[in-house]
Structures are given as C-alpha cells and as structure tokens.
C-alpha cells in the first residue's frame, strides 16, 4: 500500500491546519502525521483524505474530520501504556491515532461489514496491536475493563451506565452528548465509585450512537 511523498506532503499541510485551529499536543500531531489517512478511504476518494472534513465510509458511517479526531484525543491526555476503549471503530483511523500514542487499544464496531473490513485493514498497514471487537457499544467491553480512557465516536443522548462503570477511578471518557442535530463534546472524569465530573467543550456533529449490532446477511 503506497504512501508517497505527495501523501506525506498533504499530511504535513493537514497537521499545519490542525495546529492553526488550536491543537497544541505535539505528540498527538506527530502521531497523526505518521498515519497514511488515504489508506482508510477507497482509492476513488483519496483526494479527500487530507482535507479537514468528515467523509462517508459506507454503512451510514463516516471517517471523522481530522480536527474532531485531534480534539477528542487531546482531551483524553493519553499516556503510553494506558488501556483505551473506543466505541465505534469505523474506518479504524481513530484507533490508529491512539495506537501511535502507545496506548493499548480495544475498539468496538456494531456494523459487522465494517468490523470485518477494518479488522483486515489494520494489520495490513502495520497496526497489529489494536484489538477489534464486534458488538454493541452500549454494553462496552466488560471482559477487558476497567479502562483508563474511553472515547465515544457517535452522538449519544446520555452516556451509557455500562461505559461509566467500566471506567477506572481517575479515568476519563470523551463523548459528543446531545440530540442528532446538535451535540456538545463532554469530558467525563470518574472521581470515585459513585462520583463523576462532567465538563463541556463546544459544539460538534456526529452520526448517532445506536444500540444493537448489524450482521452481514
């Protein structure tokens, strides 16, 4: 799979845009600068890979806008070795960003067609350590809990109780909270067994967080 000088140049320009938009975590920017984002899109749409926009990837899902990926990831303040649960694998791009930051990544996808496609792609492009799971994101991954960080990449009216319970004490969860039309990015910190702190961080737009799974016929 080709990652040309042209691709690297486009990636460098994208990182410059993210820096200008206020992303300050240099380790995060460096990580995003290493990932060949065009490999997560079909060849016909490669030109869209390094624009700061979301783009459809099939199954009514999108690859998130690079700025949104960076914003959510920056809020989590990731350190190497942290165990992270991602809800909504999608293309796998966000999971790769987390892996480049040396996190132990577990990622759940409810669309079996996407799960199969992405689980095949990730090792092919060098990301062998990401653990992909097919299942209902509302239920999380209790088998692997607790998690130091949880990231939800779809809009939810409220944060599922199961995910809050799978967060380690002192752990952080980031999610777009609200209706399908309008969401506020929030950072939830678990202070104790029963106490949580919630901080808002601006408006965003995501596809909806749906329950259940969609299997391939």
Short mmCIF file of N, CA and C in Angstrom, two decimals, residues 31-171:
data_model
loop_
_atom_site.label_atom_id
_atom_site.label_comp_id
_atom_site.label_asym_id
_atom_site.label_seq_id
_atom_site.Cartn_x
_atom_site.Cartn_y
_atom_site.Cartn_z
N UNK A 31 1.85 11.99 15.89
CA UNK A 31 1.21 10.70 15.64
C UNK A 31 0.33 10.76 14.39
N UNK A 32 -0.47 11.83 14.29
CA UNK A 32 -1.36 11.97 13.14
C UNK A 32 -0.56 12.19 11.85
N UNK A 33 0.62 12.78 12.00
CA UNK A 33 1.49 12.99 10.84
C UNK A 33 2.11 11.71 10.30
N UNK A 34 2.08 10.66 11.11
CA UNK A 34 2.66 9.38 10.69
C UNK A 34 1.67 8.47 9.99
N UNK A 35 0.38 8.72 10.16
CA UNK A 35 -0.64 7.77 9.71
C UNK A 35 -1.11 8.10 8.29
N UNK A 36 -0.98 7.15 7.36
CA UNK A 36 -1.41 7.37 5.97
C UNK A 36 -2.93 7.34 5.86
N UNK A 37 -3.56 8.48 6.11
CA UNK A 37 -5.02 8.56 6.21
C UNK A 37 -5.73 8.14 4.91
N UNK A 38 -5.05 8.30 3.77
CA UNK A 38 -5.67 7.93 2.50
C UNK A 38 -5.96 6.44 2.40
N UNK A 39 -5.27 5.62 3.18
CA UNK A 39 -5.49 4.18 3.13
C UNK A 39 -6.82 3.76 3.77
N UNK A 40 -7.44 4.68 4.46
CA UNK A 40 -8.72 4.38 5.12
C UNK A 40 -9.92 4.71 4.23
N UNK A 41 -9.64 5.27 3.04
CA UNK A 41 -10.69 5.60 2.08
C UNK A 41 -10.48 4.79 0.80
N UNK A 42 -11.55 4.56 0.08
CA UNK A 42 -11.42 3.91 -1.22
C UNK A 42 -10.56 4.79 -2.14
N UNK A 43 -9.82 4.15 -3.04
CA UNK A 43 -8.90 4.88 -3.91
C UNK A 43 -9.56 6.03 -4.67
N UNK A 44 -10.82 5.83 -5.04
CA UNK A 44 -11.53 6.84 -5.82
C UNK A 44 -11.71 8.15 -5.04
N UNK A 45 -11.65 8.06 -3.71
CA UNK A 45 -11.89 9.24 -2.87
C UNK A 45 -10.62 9.71 -2.15
N UNK A 46 -9.47 9.23 -2.62
CA UNK A 46 -8.20 9.52 -1.95
C UNK A 46 -7.96 11.01 -1.75
N UNK A 47 -8.40 11.83 -2.71
CA UNK A 47 -8.16 13.27 -2.64
C UNK A 47 -8.80 13.91 -1.41
N UNK A 48 -9.80 13.24 -0.83
CA UNK A 48 -10.49 13.78 0.34
C UNK A 48 -9.76 13.48 1.65
N UNK A 49 -8.80 12.59 1.60
CA UNK A 49 -8.20 12.07 2.83
C UNK A 49 -7.54 13.14 3.69
N UNK A 50 -6.94 14.14 3.04
CA UNK A 50 -6.18 15.14 3.80
C UNK A 50 -6.86 16.51 3.86
N UNK A 51 -8.16 16.51 3.56
CA UNK A 51 -8.96 17.71 3.80
C UNK A 51 -9.53 17.60 5.22
N UNK A 52 -9.72 18.73 5.85
CA UNK A 52 -10.22 18.71 7.23
C UNK A 52 -11.74 18.63 7.25
N UNK A 53 -12.24 17.50 6.73
CA UNK A 53 -13.68 17.25 6.67
C UNK A 53 -13.95 15.79 7.00
N UNK A 54 -15.19 15.51 7.44
CA UNK A 54 -15.62 14.12 7.60
C UNK A 54 -15.97 13.58 6.22
N UNK A 55 -15.94 12.24 6.06
CA UNK A 55 -16.24 11.66 4.76
C UNK A 55 -16.93 10.31 4.93
N UNK A 56 -17.97 10.02 4.13
CA UNK A 56 -18.68 8.73 4.26
C UNK A 56 -17.77 7.55 3.96
N UNK A 57 -17.95 6.46 4.74
CA UNK A 57 -17.17 5.24 4.52
C UNK A 57 -18.06 4.02 4.31
N UNK A 58 -19.38 4.26 4.13
CA UNK A 58 -20.31 3.15 3.97
C UNK A 58 -20.99 2.79 5.28
N UNK A 59 -22.05 1.98 5.18
CA UNK A 59 -22.81 1.54 6.36
C UNK A 59 -23.32 2.73 7.18
N UNK A 60 -23.60 3.85 6.49
CA UNK A 60 -24.11 5.07 7.12
C UNK A 60 -23.15 5.61 8.19
N UNK A 61 -21.85 5.37 7.99
CA UNK A 61 -20.82 5.84 8.91
C UNK A 61 -19.88 6.80 8.17
N UNK A 62 -19.10 7.54 8.95
CA UNK A 62 -18.12 8.45 8.36
C UNK A 62 -16.75 8.26 9.02
N UNK A 63 -15.70 8.65 8.30
CA UNK A 63 -14.40 8.83 8.93
C UNK A 63 -14.43 10.27 9.44
N UNK A 64 -14.18 10.44 10.72
CA UNK A 64 -14.37 11.75 11.35
C UNK A 64 -13.41 12.80 10.78
N UNK A 65 -13.83 14.03 10.85
CA UNK A 65 -13.00 15.17 10.48
C UNK A 65 -11.70 15.11 11.29
N UNK A 66 -10.54 15.30 10.67
CA UNK A 66 -9.27 15.23 11.41
C UNK A 66 -9.25 16.13 12.65
N UNK A 67 -9.79 17.34 12.54
CA UNK A 67 -9.81 18.23 13.70
C UNK A 67 -10.61 17.61 14.85
N UNK A 68 -11.71 16.95 14.54
CA UNK A 68 -12.53 16.31 15.57
C UNK A 68 -11.77 15.17 16.24
N UNK A 69 -11.09 14.37 15.43
CA UNK A 69 -10.25 13.29 15.97
C UNK A 69 -9.21 13.87 16.93
N UNK A 70 -8.54 14.92 16.48
CA UNK A 70 -7.50 15.55 17.30
C UNK A 70 -8.08 16.16 18.57
N UNK A 71 -9.23 16.81 18.46
CA UNK A 71 -9.85 17.47 19.61
C UNK A 71 -10.23 16.45 20.68
N UNK A 72 -10.92 15.38 20.26
CA UNK A 72 -11.31 14.35 21.22
C UNK A 72 -10.09 13.71 21.87
N UNK A 73 -9.09 13.39 21.06
CA UNK A 73 -7.90 12.71 21.57
C UNK A 73 -7.13 13.61 22.53
N UNK A 74 -7.01 14.88 22.20
CA UNK A 74 -6.29 15.82 23.06
C UNK A 74 -6.95 15.92 24.44
N UNK A 75 -8.28 15.92 24.46
CA UNK A 75 -8.99 15.99 25.75
C UNK A 75 -8.66 14.82 26.67
N UNK A 76 -8.36 13.67 26.08
CA UNK A 76 -8.12 12.47 26.89
C UNK A 76 -6.76 12.45 27.58
N UNK A 77 -5.84 13.30 27.13
CA UNK A 77 -4.50 13.36 27.75
C UNK A 77 -3.89 11.96 27.89
N UNK A 78 -3.67 11.33 26.76
CA UNK A 78 -3.22 9.93 26.73
C UNK A 78 -1.73 9.81 27.03
N UNK A 79 -1.41 8.83 27.85
CA UNK A 79 -0.01 8.49 28.13
C UNK A 79 0.22 7.04 27.70
N UNK A 80 1.45 6.74 27.33
CA UNK A 80 1.80 5.40 26.88
C UNK A 80 1.42 4.33 27.89
N UNK A 81 0.88 3.23 27.39
CA UNK A 81 0.52 2.11 28.25
C UNK A 81 -0.91 2.16 28.77
N UNK A 82 -1.59 3.29 28.58
CA UNK A 82 -2.99 3.37 29.03
C UNK A 82 -3.86 2.40 28.23
N UNK A 83 -4.87 1.86 28.91
CA UNK A 83 -5.82 0.96 28.25
C UNK A 83 -7.04 1.78 27.84
N UNK A 84 -7.32 1.78 26.54
CA UNK A 84 -8.37 2.64 25.99
C UNK A 84 -9.43 1.83 25.27
N UNK A 85 -10.70 2.18 25.52
CA UNK A 85 -11.82 1.58 24.80
C UNK A 85 -12.38 2.61 23.84
N UNK A 86 -12.44 2.25 22.56
CA UNK A 86 -13.06 3.12 21.56
C UNK A 86 -14.41 2.53 21.17
N UNK A 87 -15.45 3.36 21.22
CA UNK A 87 -16.78 2.92 20.80
C UNK A 87 -17.02 3.46 19.40
N UNK A 88 -17.07 2.55 18.41
CA UNK A 88 -17.27 2.95 17.03
C UNK A 88 -15.96 2.90 16.24
N UNK A 89 -15.53 1.70 15.86
CA UNK A 89 -14.26 1.54 15.14
C UNK A 89 -14.28 2.27 13.81
N UNK A 90 -15.39 2.14 13.09
CA UNK A 90 -15.50 2.78 11.77
C UNK A 90 -14.36 2.37 10.85
N UNK A 91 -13.68 3.35 10.29
CA UNK A 91 -12.58 3.08 9.36
C UNK A 91 -11.34 2.54 10.07
N UNK A 92 -11.22 2.79 11.37
CA UNK A 92 -10.04 2.38 12.12
C UNK A 92 -9.03 3.49 12.32
N UNK A 93 -9.27 4.66 11.70
CA UNK A 93 -8.30 5.75 11.76
C UNK A 93 -8.08 6.24 13.20
N UNK A 94 -9.16 6.49 13.94
CA UNK A 94 -9.02 6.96 15.32
C UNK A 94 -8.26 5.95 16.16
N UNK A 95 -8.54 4.68 15.98
CA UNK A 95 -7.84 3.63 16.73
C UNK A 95 -6.34 3.68 16.46
N UNK A 96 -5.96 3.96 15.21
CA UNK A 96 -4.54 4.05 14.86
C UNK A 96 -3.88 5.25 15.52
N UNK A 97 -4.61 6.36 15.62
CA UNK A 97 -4.07 7.53 16.33
C UNK A 97 -3.77 7.16 17.78
N UNK A 98 -4.69 6.47 18.41
CA UNK A 98 -4.49 6.03 19.81
C UNK A 98 -3.30 5.07 19.91
N UNK A 99 -3.19 4.17 18.95
CA UNK A 99 -2.09 3.20 18.96
C UNK A 99 -0.74 3.90 18.77
N UNK A 100 -0.70 4.94 17.92
CA UNK A 100 0.54 5.69 17.72
C UNK A 100 0.97 6.41 19.00
N UNK A 101 0.02 6.68 19.89
CA UNK A 101 0.33 7.30 21.17
C UNK A 101 0.70 6.26 22.23
N UNK A 102 0.92 5.02 21.76
CA UNK A 102 1.40 3.90 22.60
C UNK A 102 0.36 3.42 23.60
N UNK A 103 -0.92 3.62 23.28
CA UNK A 103 -1.98 3.11 24.15
C UNK A 103 -2.32 1.66 23.77
N UNK A 104 -2.92 0.95 24.71
CA UNK A 104 -3.44 -0.40 24.44
C UNK A 104 -4.91 -0.21 24.03
N UNK A 105 -5.19 -0.44 22.75
CA UNK A 105 -6.48 -0.06 22.19
C UNK A 105 -7.42 -1.25 21.99
N UNK A 106 -8.63 -1.09 22.53
CA UNK A 106 -9.74 -2.02 22.29
C UNK A 106 -10.82 -1.21 21.59
N UNK A 107 -11.31 -1.70 20.46
CA UNK A 107 -12.26 -0.91 19.68
C UNK A 107 -13.45 -1.75 19.26
N UNK A 108 -14.66 -1.24 19.53
CA UNK A 108 -15.90 -1.97 19.24
C UNK A 108 -16.61 -1.38 18.03
N UNK A 109 -17.08 -2.25 17.15
CA UNK A 109 -17.88 -1.83 15.99
C UNK A 109 -19.17 -2.66 15.92
N UNK A 110 -20.30 -1.99 15.72
CA UNK A 110 -21.60 -2.68 15.67
C UNK A 110 -21.98 -3.14 14.26
N UNK A 111 -21.38 -2.54 13.24
CA UNK A 111 -21.65 -2.91 11.85
C UNK A 111 -20.67 -4.02 11.45
N UNK A 112 -21.17 -5.24 11.29
CA UNK A 112 -20.27 -6.36 11.03
C UNK A 112 -19.47 -6.19 9.75
N UNK A 113 -20.09 -5.59 8.72
CA UNK A 113 -19.36 -5.38 7.46
C UNK A 113 -18.14 -4.48 7.67
N UNK A 114 -18.31 -3.41 8.46
CA UNK A 114 -17.19 -2.51 8.76
C UNK A 114 -16.17 -3.21 9.66
N UNK A 115 -16.67 -3.97 10.63
CA UNK A 115 -15.78 -4.70 11.55
C UNK A 115 -14.85 -5.62 10.76
N UNK A 116 -15.42 -6.36 9.81
CA UNK A 116 -14.63 -7.30 9.00
C UNK A 116 -13.61 -6.55 8.16
N UNK A 117 -14.07 -5.50 7.49
CA UNK A 117 -13.20 -4.72 6.60
C UNK A 117 -12.04 -4.09 7.37
N UNK A 118 -12.34 -3.45 8.51
CA UNK A 118 -11.31 -2.75 9.27
C UNK A 118 -10.37 -3.71 9.99
N UNK A 119 -10.91 -4.81 10.49
CA UNK A 119 -10.06 -5.81 11.17
C UNK A 119 -9.03 -6.40 10.21
N UNK A 120 -9.37 -6.44 8.93
CA UNK A 120 -8.44 -6.93 7.91
C UNK A 120 -7.43 -5.85 7.54
N UNK A 121 -7.90 -4.60 7.44
CA UNK A 121 -7.03 -3.50 7.03
C UNK A 121 -5.92 -3.19 8.04
N UNK A 122 -6.27 -3.11 9.31
CA UNK A 122 -5.32 -2.63 10.32
C UNK A 122 -3.99 -3.40 10.33
N UNK A 123 -3.99 -4.74 10.35
CA UNK A 123 -2.71 -5.45 10.29
C UNK A 123 -1.98 -5.23 8.97
N UNK A 124 -2.74 -5.06 7.88
CA UNK A 124 -2.13 -4.87 6.57
C UNK A 124 -1.31 -3.57 6.50
N UNK A 125 -1.72 -2.57 7.29
CA UNK A 125 -0.99 -1.29 7.25
C UNK A 125 -0.10 -1.10 8.49
N UNK A 126 0.11 -2.21 9.23
CA UNK A 126 1.10 -2.19 10.30
C UNK A 126 0.58 -2.00 11.71
N UNK A 127 -0.75 -2.00 11.89
CA UNK A 127 -1.31 -1.82 13.24
C UNK A 127 -1.84 -3.15 13.76
N UNK A 128 -0.91 -3.96 14.24
CA UNK A 128 -1.23 -5.31 14.70
C UNK A 128 -1.72 -5.37 16.14
N UNK A 129 -1.47 -4.31 16.90
CA UNK A 129 -1.76 -4.38 18.34
C UNK A 129 -3.19 -3.98 18.70
N UNK A 130 -3.93 -3.41 17.75
CA UNK A 130 -5.30 -2.95 18.05
C UNK A 130 -6.24 -4.15 18.13
N UNK A 131 -6.96 -4.25 19.23
CA UNK A 131 -7.91 -5.35 19.43
C UNK A 131 -9.30 -4.89 18.97
N UNK A 132 -9.77 -5.42 17.85
CA UNK A 132 -11.10 -5.05 17.35
C UNK A 132 -12.14 -6.05 17.86
N UNK A 133 -13.30 -5.52 18.21
CA UNK A 133 -14.38 -6.33 18.78
C UNK A 133 -15.67 -6.04 18.01
N UNK A 134 -16.44 -7.07 17.72
CA UNK A 134 -17.75 -6.89 17.10
C UNK A 134 -18.80 -6.96 18.20
N UNK A 135 -19.57 -5.89 18.37
CA UNK A 135 -20.56 -5.91 19.43
C UNK A 135 -21.30 -4.60 19.59
N UNK A 136 -22.13 -4.55 20.59
CA UNK A 136 -22.96 -3.39 20.92
C UNK A 136 -22.15 -2.44 21.80
N UNK A 137 -21.84 -1.26 21.27
CA UNK A 137 -21.05 -0.30 22.03
C UNK A 137 -21.69 0.16 23.32
N UNK A 138 -23.02 0.10 23.39
CA UNK A 138 -23.72 0.50 24.61
C UNK A 138 -23.33 -0.40 25.79
N UNK A 139 -22.91 -1.62 25.48
CA UNK A 139 -22.54 -2.58 26.54
C UNK A 139 -21.06 -2.51 26.88
N UNK A 140 -20.27 -1.83 26.04
CA UNK A 140 -18.84 -1.73 26.30
C UNK A 140 -18.14 -3.06 26.12
N UNK A 141 -17.06 -3.24 26.87
CA UNK A 141 -16.27 -4.48 26.81
C UNK A 141 -15.89 -4.88 28.23
N UNK A 142 -16.88 -5.35 29.03
CA UNK A 142 -16.64 -5.64 30.45
C UNK A 142 -15.52 -6.66 30.68
N UNK A 143 -15.32 -7.54 29.71
CA UNK A 143 -14.27 -8.57 29.83
C UNK A 143 -12.89 -7.95 29.98
N UNK A 144 -12.69 -6.75 29.39
CA UNK A 144 -11.38 -6.11 29.39
C UNK A 144 -11.30 -4.90 30.33
N UNK A 145 -12.39 -4.59 31.00
CA UNK A 145 -12.44 -3.42 31.91
C UNK A 145 -11.62 -3.71 33.17
N UNK A 146 -11.22 -2.65 33.91
CA UNK A 146 -11.52 -1.23 33.68
C UNK A 146 -10.58 -0.59 32.65
N UNK A 147 -11.04 0.53 32.09
CA UNK A 147 -10.26 1.28 31.10
C UNK A 147 -9.82 2.63 31.67
N UNK A 148 -8.61 3.02 31.30
CA UNK A 148 -8.10 4.33 31.73
C UNK A 148 -8.80 5.45 30.97
N UNK A 149 -9.17 5.16 29.73
CA UNK A 149 -9.83 6.15 28.88
C UNK A 149 -10.88 5.44 28.02
N UNK A 150 -11.98 6.15 27.75
CA UNK A 150 -13.00 5.67 26.82
C UNK A 150 -13.34 6.81 25.87
N UNK A 151 -13.42 6.51 24.59
CA UNK A 151 -13.79 7.52 23.60
C UNK A 151 -15.00 7.02 22.81
N UNK A 152 -16.04 7.84 22.76
CA UNK A 152 -17.25 7.51 22.01
C UNK A 152 -17.27 8.38 20.76
N UNK A 153 -17.33 7.74 19.59
CA UNK A 153 -17.24 8.48 18.34
C UNK A 153 -18.58 8.55 17.61
N UNK A 154 -19.67 8.63 18.38
CA UNK A 154 -21.01 8.81 17.84
C UNK A 154 -21.83 9.57 18.87
N UNK A 155 -22.84 10.30 18.39
CA UNK A 155 -23.61 11.16 19.31
C UNK A 155 -24.57 10.35 20.17
N UNK A 156 -24.60 10.66 21.46
CA UNK A 156 -25.48 9.93 22.37
C UNK A 156 -26.27 10.91 23.25
N UNK A 157 -27.55 10.62 23.50
CA UNK A 157 -28.36 11.49 24.35
C UNK A 157 -27.88 11.49 25.80
N UNK A 158 -27.28 10.37 26.21
CA UNK A 158 -26.68 10.26 27.54
C UNK A 158 -25.58 9.21 27.49
N UNK A 159 -24.67 9.28 28.43
CA UNK A 159 -23.57 8.31 28.47
C UNK A 159 -24.07 7.02 29.10
N UNK A 160 -23.96 5.89 28.39
CA UNK A 160 -24.46 4.62 28.92
C UNK A 160 -23.83 4.27 30.27
N UNK A 161 -24.66 3.80 31.18
CA UNK A 161 -24.20 3.42 32.52
C UNK A 161 -23.09 2.39 32.46
N UNK A 162 -23.21 1.42 31.55
CA UNK A 162 -22.20 0.36 31.44
C UNK A 162 -20.82 0.93 31.16
N UNK A 163 -20.76 1.98 30.34
CA UNK A 163 -19.47 2.57 30.00
C UNK A 163 -18.91 3.36 31.18
N UNK A 164 -19.76 4.06 31.90
CA UNK A 164 -19.30 4.78 33.09
C UNK A 164 -18.73 3.80 34.11
N UNK A 165 -19.38 2.65 34.24
CA UNK A 165 -18.93 1.65 35.22
C UNK A 165 -17.64 0.97 34.80
N UNK A 166 -17.34 0.96 33.50
CA UNK A 166 -16.11 0.32 33.01
C UNK A 166 -14.91 1.27 33.01
N UNK A 167 -15.14 2.50 33.46
CA UNK A 167 -14.08 3.49 33.55
C UNK A 167 -13.36 3.34 34.89
N UNK A 168 -12.04 3.33 34.84
CA UNK A 168 -11.25 3.23 36.09
C UNK A 168 -11.44 4.50 36.92
N UNK A 169 -11.24 4.38 38.23
CA UNK A 169 -11.26 5.57 39.09
C UNK A 169 -10.14 6.50 38.61
N UNK A 170 -10.47 7.75 38.38
CA UNK A 170 -9.50 8.69 37.82
C UNK A 170 -9.46 8.69 36.31
N UNK A 171 -10.21 7.77 35.71
CA UNK A 171 -10.25 7.65 34.26
C UNK A 171 -11.11 8.72 33.61
#
